[in-house]
């Protein structure tokens, strides 16, 4: 169980953009914006987690990736673009790329890894997704991950893996509300390469 605490009191769930009002302005009569805000803390297994290194030392990165608050924490760490954070998070979650891609929260983490990872890391994520890539593309959350794979593909190996995974079921993708977005992204990327 992961929870967010402010001044030692549970304040609930962080919204997708990472904002939580923690209950508003209180009874002080001051507007909420003027009240001093304590930094959000992430608690895991009864211990506060402040850094990727602390989470890794607890062997908790994959657990955090599947949790709404934990996943947001990891995304925030990836946004810092620290190579060691990207590498550490990548190593912890790469084996779970398919379940995370279709997870309501984990899909955002996989998208960030595709965006900030090295070309070799992107290749591993793409190749790791190939067996289930069509099913991921048909999923309401997974479609965003596959679109990001198409968008950031920067090697022949990545492009070939994506094409080989999607081509046998291209008509299923075209007819599906989520899969259609993947096909549109493929066409847009192909058109820009040919221009």
mmCIF file of C-alpha atoms in Angstrom:
data_model
loop_
_atom_site.group_PDB
_atom_site.id
_atom_site.type_symbol
_atom_site.label_atom_id
_atom_site.label_comp_id
_atom_site.label_asym_id
_atom_site.label_seq_id
_atom_site.Cartn_x
_atom_site.Cartn_y
_atom_site.Cartn_z
ATOM 1 C CA UNK A 1 0.000 0.000 0.000
ATOM 2 C CA UNK A 2 1.383 3.376 -1.002
ATOM 3 C CA UNK A 3 0.008 6.550 0.487
ATOM 4 C CA UNK A 4 0.802 10.225 0.324
ATOM 5 C CA UNK A 5 1.310 12.054 3.590
ATOM 6 C CA UNK A 6 1.513 15.730 4.417
ATOM 7 C CA UNK A 7 2.778 16.650 7.883
ATOM 8 C CA UNK A 8 2.295 13.017 8.932
ATOM 9 C CA UNK A 9 -1.409 12.898 8.015
ATOM 10 C CA UNK A 10 -2.767 10.913 5.085
ATOM 11 C CA UNK A 11 -4.168 13.300 2.478
ATOM 12 C CA UNK A 12 -5.440 10.815 -0.033
ATOM 13 C CA UNK A 13 -4.735 10.207 -3.659
ATOM 14 C CA UNK A 14 -2.648 12.365 -5.953
ATOM 15 C CA UNK A 15 -4.467 13.297 -9.132
ATOM 16 C CA UNK A 16 -2.886 12.411 -12.470
ATOM 17 C CA UNK A 17 -1.187 15.820 -12.660
ATOM 18 C CA UNK A 18 0.319 15.325 -9.216
ATOM 19 C CA UNK A 19 -1.804 17.971 -7.480
ATOM 20 C CA UNK A 20 -3.750 17.404 -4.304
ATOM 21 C CA UNK A 21 -5.310 20.104 -2.242
ATOM 22 C CA UNK A 22 -5.161 18.085 0.956
ATOM 23 C CA UNK A 23 -8.524 19.365 2.106
ATOM 24 C CA UNK A 24 -8.529 22.971 1.024
ATOM 25 C CA UNK A 25 -8.127 26.143 2.993
ATOM 26 C CA UNK A 26 -8.987 24.812 6.426
ATOM 27 C CA UNK A 27 -10.555 26.967 9.152
ATOM 28 C CA UNK A 28 -7.864 29.649 9.345
ATOM 29 C CA UNK A 29 -9.817 31.983 7.077
ATOM 30 C CA UNK A 30 -6.806 32.415 4.801
ATOM 31 C CA UNK A 31 -7.035 31.411 1.151
ATOM 32 C CA UNK A 32 -5.545 27.971 0.547
ATOM 33 C CA UNK A 33 -2.739 29.435 -1.590
ATOM 34 C CA UNK A 34 -1.354 31.403 1.388
ATOM 35 C CA UNK A 35 -1.174 28.486 3.814
ATOM 36 C CA UNK A 36 2.262 26.907 4.116
ATOM 37 C CA UNK A 37 2.343 23.610 2.307
ATOM 38 C CA UNK A 38 4.320 20.672 3.491
ATOM 39 C CA UNK A 39 6.007 18.641 0.755
ATOM 40 C CA UNK A 40 4.236 15.434 -0.245
ATOM 41 C CA UNK A 41 5.797 12.268 1.072
ATOM 42 C CA UNK A 42 5.466 8.795 -0.371
ATOM 43 C CA UNK A 43 5.132 6.023 2.194
ATOM 44 C CA UNK A 44 5.897 2.441 1.247
ATOM 45 C CA UNK A 45 5.684 -0.448 3.693
ATOM 46 C CA UNK A 46 5.703 2.014 6.587
ATOM 47 C CA UNK A 47 8.834 3.816 5.397
ATOM 48 C CA UNK A 48 9.145 7.134 3.630
ATOM 49 C CA UNK A 49 10.547 7.001 0.097
ATOM 50 C CA UNK A 50 12.216 10.174 -1.145
ATOM 51 C CA UNK A 51 14.408 8.966 -3.999
ATOM 52 C CA UNK A 52 14.622 6.335 -6.698
ATOM 53 C CA UNK A 53 17.668 4.938 -4.912
ATOM 54 C CA UNK A 54 15.687 4.415 -1.685
ATOM 55 C CA UNK A 55 12.882 2.659 -3.582
ATOM 56 C CA UNK A 56 15.419 0.494 -5.426
ATOM 57 C CA UNK A 57 17.140 -0.435 -2.151
ATOM 58 C CA UNK A 58 13.765 -1.666 -0.872
ATOM 59 C CA UNK A 59 13.250 -3.622 -4.104
ATOM 60 C CA UNK A 60 10.048 -1.663 -4.599
ATOM 61 C CA UNK A 61 10.339 -0.032 -8.019
ATOM 62 C CA UNK A 62 8.100 -2.538 -9.802
ATOM 63 C CA UNK A 63 5.541 -2.341 -6.990
ATOM 64 C CA UNK A 64 5.568 1.466 -7.247
ATOM 65 C CA UNK A 65 5.133 1.249 -11.032
ATOM 66 C CA UNK A 66 1.816 -0.589 -10.550
ATOM 67 C CA UNK A 67 0.510 1.864 -7.930
ATOM 68 C CA UNK A 68 -1.118 5.213 -8.780
ATOM 69 C CA UNK A 69 0.903 7.321 -6.333
ATOM 70 C CA UNK A 70 4.085 5.318 -6.786
ATOM 71 C CA UNK A 71 3.854 5.504 -10.557
ATOM 72 C CA UNK A 72 3.412 9.274 -10.401
ATOM 73 C CA UNK A 73 6.485 9.477 -8.161
ATOM 74 C CA UNK A 74 8.521 7.469 -10.690
ATOM 75 C CA UNK A 75 7.269 9.636 -13.578
ATOM 76 C CA UNK A 76 8.335 12.744 -11.683
ATOM 77 C CA UNK A 77 11.783 11.195 -11.205
ATOM 78 C CA UNK A 78 12.018 10.410 -14.930
ATOM 79 C CA UNK A 79 11.076 14.012 -15.741
ATOM 80 C CA UNK A 80 14.304 15.060 -14.000
ATOM 81 C CA UNK A 81 16.096 13.249 -16.872
ATOM 82 C CA UNK A 82 18.832 11.945 -14.612
ATOM 83 C CA UNK A 83 20.454 9.089 -16.544
ATOM 84 C CA UNK A 84 20.929 6.952 -13.422
ATOM 85 C CA UNK A 85 17.203 7.288 -12.551
ATOM 86 C CA UNK A 86 16.125 6.371 -16.074
ATOM 87 C CA UNK A 87 18.480 3.373 -16.090
ATOM 88 C CA UNK A 88 17.439 2.174 -12.615
ATOM 89 C CA UNK A 89 13.708 2.437 -13.326
ATOM 90 C CA UNK A 90 14.136 0.851 -16.760
ATOM 91 C CA UNK A 91 15.980 -2.171 -15.342
ATOM 92 C CA UNK A 92 13.303 -2.658 -12.679
ATOM 93 C CA UNK A 93 10.283 -2.545 -14.987
ATOM 94 C CA UNK A 94 11.441 -3.769 -18.412
ATOM 95 C CA UNK A 95 10.314 -7.346 -17.766
ATOM 96 C CA UNK A 96 6.791 -6.089 -16.979
ATOM 97 C CA UNK A 97 6.386 -3.888 -20.070
ATOM 98 C CA UNK A 98 3.197 -5.589 -21.314
ATOM 99 C CA UNK A 99 1.185 -5.461 -18.061
ATOM 100 C CA UNK A 100 2.385 -1.918 -17.368
ATOM 101 C CA UNK A 101 1.457 -0.814 -20.898
ATOM 102 C CA UNK A 102 -2.190 -1.721 -20.313
ATOM 103 C CA UNK A 103 -2.261 -0.473 -16.721
ATOM 104 C CA UNK A 104 -4.248 2.742 -16.102
ATOM 105 C CA UNK A 105 -1.212 4.273 -14.360
ATOM 106 C CA UNK A 106 1.741 2.221 -15.590
ATOM 107 C CA UNK A 107 1.170 3.136 -19.229
ATOM 108 C CA UNK A 108 2.313 6.684 -18.460
ATOM 109 C CA UNK A 109 5.541 5.347 -16.969
ATOM 110 C CA UNK A 110 6.266 3.222 -20.053
ATOM 111 C CA UNK A 111 5.614 6.260 -22.267
ATOM 112 C CA UNK A 112 8.122 8.293 -20.221
ATOM 113 C CA UNK A 113 10.701 5.496 -20.487
ATOM 114 C CA UNK A 114 10.214 5.451 -24.253
ATOM 115 C CA UNK A 115 10.663 9.212 -24.328
ATOM 116 C CA UNK A 116 13.703 9.509 -22.044
ATOM 117 C CA UNK A 117 15.372 6.125 -22.519
ATOM 118 C CA UNK A 118 18.285 5.397 -24.802
ATOM 119 C CA UNK A 119 17.728 3.897 -28.239
ATOM 120 C CA UNK A 120 18.843 0.510 -26.883
ATOM 121 C CA UNK A 121 16.327 0.760 -24.032
ATOM 122 C CA UNK A 122 13.559 1.674 -26.487
ATOM 123 C CA UNK A 123 14.488 -1.327 -28.608
ATOM 124 C CA UNK A 124 14.226 -3.624 -25.578
ATOM 125 C CA UNK A 125 10.793 -2.216 -24.676
ATOM 126 C CA UNK A 126 9.536 -2.571 -28.262
ATOM 127 C CA UNK A 127 10.912 -6.103 -28.689
ATOM 128 C CA UNK A 128 9.527 -7.070 -25.264
ATOM 129 C CA UNK A 129 6.078 -5.916 -26.395
ATOM 130 C CA UNK A 130 6.032 -7.683 -29.783
ATOM 131 C CA UNK A 131 4.242 -10.878 -28.626
ATOM 132 C CA UNK A 132 1.269 -8.879 -27.336
ATOM 133 C CA UNK A 133 1.632 -5.601 -29.229
ATOM 134 C CA UNK A 134 -1.698 -5.909 -31.070
ATOM 135 C CA UNK A 135 -3.547 -6.633 -27.821
ATOM 136 C CA UNK A 136 -1.765 -3.699 -26.189
ATOM 137 C CA UNK A 137 -2.743 -1.474 -29.147
ATOM 138 C CA UNK A 138 -6.390 -2.540 -28.804
ATOM 139 C CA UNK A 139 -6.413 -1.601 -25.106
ATOM 140 C CA UNK A 140 -7.631 1.856 -24.099
ATOM 141 C CA UNK A 141 -4.428 2.491 -22.093
ATOM 142 C CA UNK A 142 -2.055 0.462 -24.215
ATOM 143 C CA UNK A 143 -2.893 2.284 -27.434
ATOM 144 C CA UNK A 144 -1.017 5.324 -26.116
ATOM 145 C CA UNK A 145 2.085 3.234 -25.443
ATOM 146 C CA UNK A 146 2.135 1.725 -28.933
ATOM 147 C CA UNK A 147 1.569 5.173 -30.459
ATOM 148 C CA UNK A 148 4.556 6.450 -28.456
ATOM 149 C CA UNK A 149 6.647 3.495 -29.681
ATOM 150 C CA UNK A 150 5.815 4.434 -33.272
ATOM 151 C CA UNK A 151 6.479 8.117 -32.601
ATOM 152 C CA UNK A 152 9.914 7.687 -30.978
ATOM 153 C CA UNK A 153 11.188 4.741 -33.033
ATOM 154 C CA UNK A 154 14.695 5.735 -34.073
ATOM 155 C CA UNK A 155 16.231 2.545 -35.397
ATOM 156 C CA UNK A 156 15.538 0.029 -38.125
ATOM 157 C CA UNK A 157 15.237 -2.710 -35.483
ATOM 158 C CA UNK A 158 12.468 -0.842 -33.664
ATOM 159 C CA UNK A 159 10.572 -0.072 -36.855
ATOM 160 C CA UNK A 160 10.891 -3.653 -38.117
ATOM 161 C CA UNK A 161 9.685 -5.070 -34.780
ATOM 162 C CA UNK A 162 6.656 -2.763 -34.715
ATOM 163 C CA UNK A 163 5.780 -3.530 -38.344
ATOM 164 C CA UNK A 164 6.129 -7.297 -37.884
ATOM 165 C CA UNK A 165 3.912 -7.218 -34.784
ATOM 166 C CA UNK A 166 1.130 -5.070 -36.247
ATOM 167 C CA UNK A 167 1.024 -6.126 -39.914
ATOM 168 C CA UNK A 168 -0.708 -9.539 -39.490
ATOM 169 C CA UNK A 169 -3.709 -7.897 -37.788
ATOM 170 C CA UNK A 170 -3.782 -4.492 -39.427
ATOM 171 C CA UNK A 171 -7.470 -4.817 -40.381
ATOM 172 C CA UNK A 172 -8.417 -5.606 -36.760
ATOM 173 C CA UNK A 173 -6.530 -2.494 -35.699
ATOM 174 C CA UNK A 174 -8.191 -0.309 -38.336
ATOM 175 C CA UNK A 175 -11.667 -1.420 -37.243
ATOM 176 C CA UNK A 176 -11.002 -0.898 -33.533
ATOM 177 C CA UNK A 177 -11.515 2.449 -31.815
ATOM 178 C CA UNK A 178 -8.139 2.223 -30.015
ATOM 179 C CA UNK A 179 -6.172 0.333 -32.635
ATOM 180 C CA UNK A 180 -7.190 2.843 -35.296
ATOM 181 C CA UNK A 181 -5.195 5.532 -33.489
ATOM 182 C CA UNK A 182 -2.090 3.343 -33.750
ATOM 183 C CA UNK A 183 -2.594 2.892 -37.496
ATOM 184 C CA UNK A 184 -3.065 6.655 -37.905
ATOM 185 C CA UNK A 185 0.195 7.242 -36.027
ATOM 186 C CA UNK A 186 1.955 4.704 -38.258
ATOM 187 C CA UNK A 187 0.674 6.466 -41.375
ATOM 188 C CA UNK A 188 1.681 9.895 -40.051
ATOM 189 C CA UNK A 189 5.174 8.636 -39.218
ATOM 190 C CA UNK A 190 5.523 6.927 -42.589
ATOM 191 C CA UNK A 191 4.365 10.084 -44.374
ATOM 192 C CA UNK A 192 6.924 12.234 -42.531
ATOM 193 C CA UNK A 193 9.736 9.766 -43.352
ATOM 194 C CA UNK A 194 8.854 9.860 -47.058
ATOM 195 C CA UNK A 195 8.658 13.667 -47.216
#
